[in-house]
PDB file of C-alpha atoms and ligand atoms in Angstrom:
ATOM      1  CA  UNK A 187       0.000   0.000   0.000  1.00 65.00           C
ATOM      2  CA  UNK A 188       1.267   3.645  -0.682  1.00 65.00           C
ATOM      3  CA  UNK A 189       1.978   5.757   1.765  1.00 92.00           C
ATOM      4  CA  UNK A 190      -0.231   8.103   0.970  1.00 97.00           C
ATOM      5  CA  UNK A 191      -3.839   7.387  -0.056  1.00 98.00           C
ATOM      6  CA  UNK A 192      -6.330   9.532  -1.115  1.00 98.00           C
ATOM      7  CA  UNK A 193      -9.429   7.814  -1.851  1.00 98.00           C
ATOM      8  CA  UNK A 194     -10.995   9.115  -5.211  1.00 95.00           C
ATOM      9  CA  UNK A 195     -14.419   6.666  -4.801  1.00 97.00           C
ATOM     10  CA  UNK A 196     -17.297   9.322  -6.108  1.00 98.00           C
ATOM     11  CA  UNK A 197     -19.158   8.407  -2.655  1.00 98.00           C
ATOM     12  CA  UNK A 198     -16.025   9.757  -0.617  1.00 98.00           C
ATOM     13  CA  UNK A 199     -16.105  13.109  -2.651  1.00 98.00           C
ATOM     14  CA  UNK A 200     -19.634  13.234  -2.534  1.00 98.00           C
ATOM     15  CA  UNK A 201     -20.049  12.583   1.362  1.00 98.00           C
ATOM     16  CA  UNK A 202     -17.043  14.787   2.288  1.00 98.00           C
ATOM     17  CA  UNK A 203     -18.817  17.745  -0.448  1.00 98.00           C
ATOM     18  CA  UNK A 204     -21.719  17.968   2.692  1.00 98.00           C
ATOM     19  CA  UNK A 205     -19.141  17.208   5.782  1.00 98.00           C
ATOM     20  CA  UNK A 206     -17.354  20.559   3.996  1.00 98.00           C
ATOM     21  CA  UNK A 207     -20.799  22.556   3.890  1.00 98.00           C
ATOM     22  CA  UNK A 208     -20.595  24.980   6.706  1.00 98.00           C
ATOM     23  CA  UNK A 209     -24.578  25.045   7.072  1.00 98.00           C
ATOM     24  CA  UNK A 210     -24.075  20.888   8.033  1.00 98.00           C
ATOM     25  CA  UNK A 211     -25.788  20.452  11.076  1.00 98.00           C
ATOM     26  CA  UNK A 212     -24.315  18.019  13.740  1.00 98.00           C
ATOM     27  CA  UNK A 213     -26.867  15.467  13.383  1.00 98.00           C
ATOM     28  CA  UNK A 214     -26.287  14.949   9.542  1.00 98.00           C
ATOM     29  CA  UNK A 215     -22.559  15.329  10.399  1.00 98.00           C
ATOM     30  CA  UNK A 216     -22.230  12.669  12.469  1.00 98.00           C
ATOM     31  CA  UNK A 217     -24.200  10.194   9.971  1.00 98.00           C
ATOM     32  CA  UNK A 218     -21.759  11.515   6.972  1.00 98.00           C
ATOM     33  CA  UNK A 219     -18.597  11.215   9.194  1.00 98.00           C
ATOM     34  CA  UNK A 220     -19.678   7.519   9.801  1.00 98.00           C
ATOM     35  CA  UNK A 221     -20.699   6.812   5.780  1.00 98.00           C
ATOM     36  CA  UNK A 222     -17.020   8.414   4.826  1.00 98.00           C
ATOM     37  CA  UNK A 223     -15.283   6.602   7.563  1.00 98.00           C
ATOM     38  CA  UNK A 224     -16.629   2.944   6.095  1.00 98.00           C
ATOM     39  CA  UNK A 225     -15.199   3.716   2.519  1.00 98.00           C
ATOM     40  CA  UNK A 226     -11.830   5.325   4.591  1.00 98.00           C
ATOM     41  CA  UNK A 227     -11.877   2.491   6.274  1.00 98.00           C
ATOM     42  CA  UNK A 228     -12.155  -0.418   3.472  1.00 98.00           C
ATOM     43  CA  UNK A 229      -9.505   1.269   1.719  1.00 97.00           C
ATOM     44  CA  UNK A 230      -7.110   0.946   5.103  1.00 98.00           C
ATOM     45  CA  UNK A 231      -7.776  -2.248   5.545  1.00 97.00           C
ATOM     46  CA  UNK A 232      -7.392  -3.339   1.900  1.00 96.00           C
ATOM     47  CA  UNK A 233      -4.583  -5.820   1.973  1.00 94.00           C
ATOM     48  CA  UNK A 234      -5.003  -7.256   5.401  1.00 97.00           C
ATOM     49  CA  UNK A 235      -4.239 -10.789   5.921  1.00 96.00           C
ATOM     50  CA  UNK A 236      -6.589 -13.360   4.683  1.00 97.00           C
ATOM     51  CA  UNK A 237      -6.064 -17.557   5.067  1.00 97.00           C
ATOM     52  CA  UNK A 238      -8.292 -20.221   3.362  1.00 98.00           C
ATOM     53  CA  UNK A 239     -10.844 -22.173   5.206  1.00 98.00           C
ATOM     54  CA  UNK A 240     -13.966 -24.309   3.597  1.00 98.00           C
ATOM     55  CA  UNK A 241     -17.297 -23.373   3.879  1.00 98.00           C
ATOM     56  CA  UNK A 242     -20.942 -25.932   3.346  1.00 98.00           C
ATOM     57  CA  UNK A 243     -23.090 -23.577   1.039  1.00 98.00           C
ATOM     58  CA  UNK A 244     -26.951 -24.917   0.599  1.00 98.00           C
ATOM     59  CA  UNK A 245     -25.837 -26.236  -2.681  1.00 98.00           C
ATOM     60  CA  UNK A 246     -21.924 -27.886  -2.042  1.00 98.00           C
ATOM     61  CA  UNK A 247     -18.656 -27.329  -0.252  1.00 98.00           C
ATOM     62  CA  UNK A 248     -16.360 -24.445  -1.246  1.00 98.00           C
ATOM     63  CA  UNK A 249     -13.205 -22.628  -0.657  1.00 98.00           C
ATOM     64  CA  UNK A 250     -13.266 -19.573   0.896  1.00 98.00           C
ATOM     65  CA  UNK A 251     -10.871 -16.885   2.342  1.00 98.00           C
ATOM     66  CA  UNK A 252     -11.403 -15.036   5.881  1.00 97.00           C
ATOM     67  CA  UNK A 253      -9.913 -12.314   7.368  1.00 96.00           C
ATOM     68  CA  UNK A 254      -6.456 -13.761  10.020  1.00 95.00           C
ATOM     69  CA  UNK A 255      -4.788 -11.527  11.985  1.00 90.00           C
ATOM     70  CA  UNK A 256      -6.026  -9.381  14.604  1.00 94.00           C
ATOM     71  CA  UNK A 257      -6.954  -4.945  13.906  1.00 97.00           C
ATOM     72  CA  UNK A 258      -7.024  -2.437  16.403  1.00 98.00           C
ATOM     73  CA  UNK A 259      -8.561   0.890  16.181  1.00 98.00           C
ATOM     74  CA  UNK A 260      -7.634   3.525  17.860  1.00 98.00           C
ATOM     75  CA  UNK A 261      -9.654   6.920  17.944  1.00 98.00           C
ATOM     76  CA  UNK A 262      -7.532  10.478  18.912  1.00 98.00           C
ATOM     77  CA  UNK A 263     -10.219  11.733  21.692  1.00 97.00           C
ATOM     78  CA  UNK A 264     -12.761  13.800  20.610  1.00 95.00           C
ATOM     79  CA  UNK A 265     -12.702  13.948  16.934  1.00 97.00           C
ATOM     80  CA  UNK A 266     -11.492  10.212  16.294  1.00 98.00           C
ATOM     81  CA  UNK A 267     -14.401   9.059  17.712  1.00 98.00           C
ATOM     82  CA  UNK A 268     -16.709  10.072  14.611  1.00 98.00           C
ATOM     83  CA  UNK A 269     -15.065   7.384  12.620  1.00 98.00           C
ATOM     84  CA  UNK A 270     -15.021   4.686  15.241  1.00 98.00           C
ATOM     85  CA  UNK A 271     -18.752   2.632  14.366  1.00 98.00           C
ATOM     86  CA  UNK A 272     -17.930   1.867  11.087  1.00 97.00           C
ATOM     87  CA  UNK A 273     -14.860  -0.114  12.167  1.00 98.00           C
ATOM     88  CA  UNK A 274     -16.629  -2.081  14.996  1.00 97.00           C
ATOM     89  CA  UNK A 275     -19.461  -2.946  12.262  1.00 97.00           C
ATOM     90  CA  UNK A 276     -16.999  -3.563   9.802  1.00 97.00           C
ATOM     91  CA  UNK A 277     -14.558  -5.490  12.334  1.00 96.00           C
ATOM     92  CA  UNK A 278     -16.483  -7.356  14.821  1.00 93.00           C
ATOM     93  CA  UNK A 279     -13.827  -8.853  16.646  1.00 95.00           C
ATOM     94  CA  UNK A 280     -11.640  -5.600  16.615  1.00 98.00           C
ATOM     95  CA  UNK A 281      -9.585  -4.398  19.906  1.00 98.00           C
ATOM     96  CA  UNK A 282     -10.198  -0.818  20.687  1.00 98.00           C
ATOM     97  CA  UNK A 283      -7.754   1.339  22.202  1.00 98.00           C
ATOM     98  CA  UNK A 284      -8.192   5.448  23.178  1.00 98.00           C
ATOM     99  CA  UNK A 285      -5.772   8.211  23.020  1.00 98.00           C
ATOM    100  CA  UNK A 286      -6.321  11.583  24.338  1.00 97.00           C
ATOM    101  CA  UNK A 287      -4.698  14.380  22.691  1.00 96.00           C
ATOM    102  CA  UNK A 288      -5.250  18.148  22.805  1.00 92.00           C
ATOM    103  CA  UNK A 289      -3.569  20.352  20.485  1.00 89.00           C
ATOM    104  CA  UNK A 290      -3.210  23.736  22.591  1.00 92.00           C
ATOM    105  CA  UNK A 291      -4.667  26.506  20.365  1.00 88.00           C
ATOM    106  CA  UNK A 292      -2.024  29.254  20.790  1.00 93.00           C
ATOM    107  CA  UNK A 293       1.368  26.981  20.239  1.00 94.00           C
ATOM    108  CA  UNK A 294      -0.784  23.954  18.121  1.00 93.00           C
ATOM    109  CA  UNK A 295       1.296  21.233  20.106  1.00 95.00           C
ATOM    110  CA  UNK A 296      -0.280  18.650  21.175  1.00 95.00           C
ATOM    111  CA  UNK A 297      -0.746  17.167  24.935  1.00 95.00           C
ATOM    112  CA  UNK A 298      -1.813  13.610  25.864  1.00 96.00           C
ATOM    113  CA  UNK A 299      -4.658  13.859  28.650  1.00 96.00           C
ATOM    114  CA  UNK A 300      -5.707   9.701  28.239  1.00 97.00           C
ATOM    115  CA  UNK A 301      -4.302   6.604  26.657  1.00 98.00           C
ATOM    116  CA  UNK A 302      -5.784   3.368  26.932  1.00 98.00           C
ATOM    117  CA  UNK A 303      -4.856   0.653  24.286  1.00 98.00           C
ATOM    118  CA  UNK A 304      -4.579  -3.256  24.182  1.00 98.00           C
ATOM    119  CA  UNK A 305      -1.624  -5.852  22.834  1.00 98.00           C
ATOM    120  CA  UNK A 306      -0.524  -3.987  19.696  1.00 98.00           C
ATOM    121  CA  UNK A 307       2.789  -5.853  18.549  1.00 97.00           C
ATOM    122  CA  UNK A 308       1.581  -8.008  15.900  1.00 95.00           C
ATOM    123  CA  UNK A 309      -1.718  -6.206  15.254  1.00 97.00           C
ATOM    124  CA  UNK A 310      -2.544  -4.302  12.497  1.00 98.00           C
ATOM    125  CA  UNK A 311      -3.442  -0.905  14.141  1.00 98.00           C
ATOM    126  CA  UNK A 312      -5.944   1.806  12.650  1.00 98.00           C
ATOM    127  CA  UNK A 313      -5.322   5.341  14.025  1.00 98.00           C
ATOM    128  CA  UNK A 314      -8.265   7.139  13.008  1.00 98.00           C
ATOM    129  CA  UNK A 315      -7.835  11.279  13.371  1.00 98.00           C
ATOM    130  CA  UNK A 316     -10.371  12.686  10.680  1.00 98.00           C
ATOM    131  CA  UNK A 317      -7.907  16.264  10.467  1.00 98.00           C
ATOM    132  CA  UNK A 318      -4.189  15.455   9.560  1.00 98.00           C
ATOM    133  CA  UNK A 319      -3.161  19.559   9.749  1.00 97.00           C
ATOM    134  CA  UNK A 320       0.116  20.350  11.410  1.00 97.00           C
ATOM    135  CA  UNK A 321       0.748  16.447  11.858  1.00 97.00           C
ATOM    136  CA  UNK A 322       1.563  16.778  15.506  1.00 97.00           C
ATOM    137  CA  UNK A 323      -1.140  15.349  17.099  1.00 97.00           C
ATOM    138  CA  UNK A 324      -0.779  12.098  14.742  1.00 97.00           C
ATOM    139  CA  UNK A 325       2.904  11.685  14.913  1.00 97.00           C
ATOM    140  CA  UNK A 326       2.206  12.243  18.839  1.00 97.00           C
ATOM    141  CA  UNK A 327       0.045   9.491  18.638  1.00 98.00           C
ATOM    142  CA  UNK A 328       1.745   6.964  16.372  1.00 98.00           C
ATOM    143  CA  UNK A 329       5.166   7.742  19.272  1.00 97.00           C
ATOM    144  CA  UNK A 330       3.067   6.692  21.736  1.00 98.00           C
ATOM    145  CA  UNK A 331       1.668   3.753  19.686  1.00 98.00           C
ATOM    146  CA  UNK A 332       4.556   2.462  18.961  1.00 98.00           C
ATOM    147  CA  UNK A 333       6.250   2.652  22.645  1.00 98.00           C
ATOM    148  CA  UNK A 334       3.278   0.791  23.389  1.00 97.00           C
ATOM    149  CA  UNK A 335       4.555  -1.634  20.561  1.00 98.00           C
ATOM    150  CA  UNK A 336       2.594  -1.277  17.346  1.00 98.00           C
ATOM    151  CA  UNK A 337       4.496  -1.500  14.683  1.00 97.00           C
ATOM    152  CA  UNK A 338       1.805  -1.635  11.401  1.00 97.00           C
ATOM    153  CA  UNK A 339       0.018   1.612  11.971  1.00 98.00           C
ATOM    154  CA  UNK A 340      -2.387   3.131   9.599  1.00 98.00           C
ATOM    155  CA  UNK A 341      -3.786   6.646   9.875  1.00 98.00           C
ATOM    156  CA  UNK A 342      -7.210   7.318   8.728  1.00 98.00           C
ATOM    157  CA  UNK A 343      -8.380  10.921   8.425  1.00 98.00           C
ATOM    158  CA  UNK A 344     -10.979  12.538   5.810  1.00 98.00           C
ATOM    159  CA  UNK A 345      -8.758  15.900   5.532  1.00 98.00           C
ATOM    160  CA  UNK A 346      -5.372  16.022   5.465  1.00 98.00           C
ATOM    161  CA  UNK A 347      -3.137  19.371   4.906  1.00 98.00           C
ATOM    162  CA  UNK A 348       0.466  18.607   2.913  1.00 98.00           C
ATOM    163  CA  UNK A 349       2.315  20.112   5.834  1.00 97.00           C
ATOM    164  CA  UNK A 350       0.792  17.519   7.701  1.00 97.00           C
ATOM    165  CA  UNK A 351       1.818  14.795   5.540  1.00 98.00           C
ATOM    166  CA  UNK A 352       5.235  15.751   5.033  1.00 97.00           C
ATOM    167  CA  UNK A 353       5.537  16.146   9.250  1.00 97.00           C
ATOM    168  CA  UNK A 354       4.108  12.344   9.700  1.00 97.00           C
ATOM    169  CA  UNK A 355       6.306  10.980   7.078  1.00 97.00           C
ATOM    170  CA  UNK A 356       9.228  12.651   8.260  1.00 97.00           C
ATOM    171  CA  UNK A 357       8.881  11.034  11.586  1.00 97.00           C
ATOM    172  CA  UNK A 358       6.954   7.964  10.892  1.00 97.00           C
ATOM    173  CA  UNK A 359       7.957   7.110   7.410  1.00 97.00           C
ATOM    174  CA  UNK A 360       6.393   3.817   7.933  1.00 97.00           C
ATOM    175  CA  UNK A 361       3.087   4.717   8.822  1.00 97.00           C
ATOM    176  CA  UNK A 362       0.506   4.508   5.644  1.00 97.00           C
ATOM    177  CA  UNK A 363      -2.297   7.358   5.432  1.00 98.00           C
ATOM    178  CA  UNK A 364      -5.717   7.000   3.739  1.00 98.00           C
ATOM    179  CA  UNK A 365      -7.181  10.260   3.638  1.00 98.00           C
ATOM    180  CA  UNK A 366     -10.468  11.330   1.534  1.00 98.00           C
ATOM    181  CA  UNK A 367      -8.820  14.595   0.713  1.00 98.00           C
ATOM    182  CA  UNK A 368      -5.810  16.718   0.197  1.00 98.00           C
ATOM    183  CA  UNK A 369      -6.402  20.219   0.771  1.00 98.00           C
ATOM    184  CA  UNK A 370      -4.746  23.354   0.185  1.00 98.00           C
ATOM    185  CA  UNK A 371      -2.579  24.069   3.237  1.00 98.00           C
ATOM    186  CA  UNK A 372      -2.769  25.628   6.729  1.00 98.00           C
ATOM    187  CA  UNK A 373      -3.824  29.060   7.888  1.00 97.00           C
ATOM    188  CA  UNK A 374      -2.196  31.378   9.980  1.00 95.00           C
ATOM    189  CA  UNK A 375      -4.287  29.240  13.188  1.00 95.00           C
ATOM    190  CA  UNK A 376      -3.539  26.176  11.935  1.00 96.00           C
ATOM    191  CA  UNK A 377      -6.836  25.187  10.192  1.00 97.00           C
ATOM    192  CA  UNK A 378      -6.811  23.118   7.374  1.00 98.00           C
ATOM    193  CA  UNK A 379      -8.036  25.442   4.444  1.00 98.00           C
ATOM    194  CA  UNK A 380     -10.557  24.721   2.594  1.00 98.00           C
ATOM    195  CA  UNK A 381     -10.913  21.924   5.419  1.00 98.00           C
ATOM    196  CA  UNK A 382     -14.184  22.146   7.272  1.00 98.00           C
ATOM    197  CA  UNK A 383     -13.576  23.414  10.528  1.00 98.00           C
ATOM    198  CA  UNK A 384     -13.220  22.137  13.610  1.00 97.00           C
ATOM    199  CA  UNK A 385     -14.449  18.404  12.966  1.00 98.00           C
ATOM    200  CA  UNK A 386     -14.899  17.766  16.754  1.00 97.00           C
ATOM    201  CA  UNK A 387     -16.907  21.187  17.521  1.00 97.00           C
ATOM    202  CA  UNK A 388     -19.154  20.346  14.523  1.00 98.00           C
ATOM    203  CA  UNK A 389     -19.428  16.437  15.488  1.00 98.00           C
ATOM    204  CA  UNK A 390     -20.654  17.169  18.813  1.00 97.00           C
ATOM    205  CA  UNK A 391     -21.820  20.417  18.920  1.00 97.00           C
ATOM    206  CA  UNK A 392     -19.525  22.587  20.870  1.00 96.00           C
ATOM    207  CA  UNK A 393     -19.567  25.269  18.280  1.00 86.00           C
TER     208      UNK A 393
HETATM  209  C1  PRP B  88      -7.938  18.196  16.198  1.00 96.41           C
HETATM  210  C2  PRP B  88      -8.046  16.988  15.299  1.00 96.41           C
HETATM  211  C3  PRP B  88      -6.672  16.400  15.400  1.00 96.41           C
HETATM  212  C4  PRP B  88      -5.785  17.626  15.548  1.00 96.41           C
HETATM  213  C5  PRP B  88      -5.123  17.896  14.238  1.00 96.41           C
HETATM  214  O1  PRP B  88      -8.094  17.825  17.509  1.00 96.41           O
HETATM  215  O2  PRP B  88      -9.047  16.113  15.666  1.00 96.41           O
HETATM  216  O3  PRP B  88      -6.511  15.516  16.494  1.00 96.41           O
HETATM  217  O4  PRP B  88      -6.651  18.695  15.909  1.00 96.41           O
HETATM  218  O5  PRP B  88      -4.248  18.939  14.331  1.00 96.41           O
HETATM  219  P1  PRP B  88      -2.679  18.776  14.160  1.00 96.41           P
HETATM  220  O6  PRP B  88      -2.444  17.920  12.976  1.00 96.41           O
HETATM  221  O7  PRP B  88      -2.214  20.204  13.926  1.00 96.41           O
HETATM  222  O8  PRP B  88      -2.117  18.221  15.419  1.00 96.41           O
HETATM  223  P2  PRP B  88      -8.214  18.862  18.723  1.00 96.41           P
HETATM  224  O9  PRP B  88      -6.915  19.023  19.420  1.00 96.41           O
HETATM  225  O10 PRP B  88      -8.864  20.121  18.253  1.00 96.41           O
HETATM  226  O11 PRP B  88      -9.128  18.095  19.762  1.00 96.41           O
HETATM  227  P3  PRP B  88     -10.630  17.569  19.686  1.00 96.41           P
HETATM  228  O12 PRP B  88     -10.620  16.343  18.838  1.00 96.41           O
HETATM  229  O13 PRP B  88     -10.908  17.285  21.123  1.00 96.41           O
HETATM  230  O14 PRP B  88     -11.514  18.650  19.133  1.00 96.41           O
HETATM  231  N1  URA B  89      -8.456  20.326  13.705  1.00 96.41           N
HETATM  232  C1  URA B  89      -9.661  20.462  13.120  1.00 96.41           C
HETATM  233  O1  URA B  89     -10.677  19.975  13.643  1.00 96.41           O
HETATM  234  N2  URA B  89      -9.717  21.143  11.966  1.00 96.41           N
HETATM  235  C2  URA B  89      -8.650  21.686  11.377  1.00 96.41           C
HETATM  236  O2  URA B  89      -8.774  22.303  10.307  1.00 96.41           O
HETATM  237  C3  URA B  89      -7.395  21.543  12.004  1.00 96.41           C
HETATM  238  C4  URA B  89      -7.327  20.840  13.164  1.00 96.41           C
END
């Protein structure tokens, strides 16, 4: 898989055209966050491990391939948690793990306030951060990920800025990014632009 991904499937564009919309209310937010994290998500997950086993159908026996090998997702508190459902429904036997992160407004480092994760050597590990804008808080997380021992980690966000791209790769060369967009660059506060604004004020309301 590249390192970079960004997912041209027409339902991606048009899903993230209405999570962009600035008259989006949370309520339809939250549904289109979850729609766009399922085709994110597929894409992430694309060339996970897969053995054969043998299945009866109503007619005969067959071969069959299922999923081997064990995901864990891991949401960046607040915002990650928009994209979490679709990976549960998707993933059924998933491990979930929770990091905390605040990016201070003024200096746009981030802090870690909470992180809770299971086994992760071994595991293929989903980091799912919908805004990818100075990288910080995902490089932050994907440190503390891998202290904790992940070492396949996958960052799923629906907007990432080039500045943050180039900051993940240049400390975390060898973690993969599926994104549903590319935008423009930062702003002088650090907001991806065109972006969409604060993704966990307009998840949840806080605007
Ligand atoms: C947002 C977003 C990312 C981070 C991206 O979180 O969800 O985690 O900013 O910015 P960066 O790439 O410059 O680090 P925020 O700190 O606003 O917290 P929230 O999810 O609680 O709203
Ligand atoms: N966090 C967000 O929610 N949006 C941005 O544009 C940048 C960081």
């Amino acid at each position: 898989m590249p390192q970079l991904t960004v997912v041209d499937h027409p339902l991606a564009g048009h899903l993230l055209a209405s999570l962009r919309d600035r008259t989006t209310e949370p309520e339809r937010f939250r549904v289109l966050a979850r729609n766009l994290a399922t085709v994110l998500v597929l894409e992430a997950t694309r060339d996970l491990a897969t053995r054969g086993s043998r299945v009866a159908t109503p007619l005969s026996d067959t071969d069959v391939r299922v999923l081997d090998g064990d995901v864990v997702a891991v949401p960046i508190l607040r915002a990650g948690l928009g994209l979490l459902d679709p990976v549960t429904e998707l993933f059924p036997n998933v491990r979930i793990g929770y990091a905390g992160l605040e990016r201070d407004e003024a200096t746009l480092r981030p802090t870690s306030y909470y992180l809770k994760v299971p086994e992760l050597a071994g595991r293929v590990v989903l980091v799912l951060d919908p805004m990818l804008a100075t990288g910080g808080s995902a490089s932050f997380a994907c440190s503390l990920l891998k202290e904790r021992g992940a070492t396949q980690v996958r960052l799923v966000c629906v907007v990432a800025a080039p500045e943050g791209v180039e900051r993940l790769h240049a400390d975390h060369p060898d973690v993969q990014v599926v994104t549903a967009a590319l935008d423009d660059g930062l702003n002088d506060v650090g907001y991806i632009v065109p972006g969409l604004g604060d993704f966990g004020d307009r998840l949840f309301g806080t605007l």
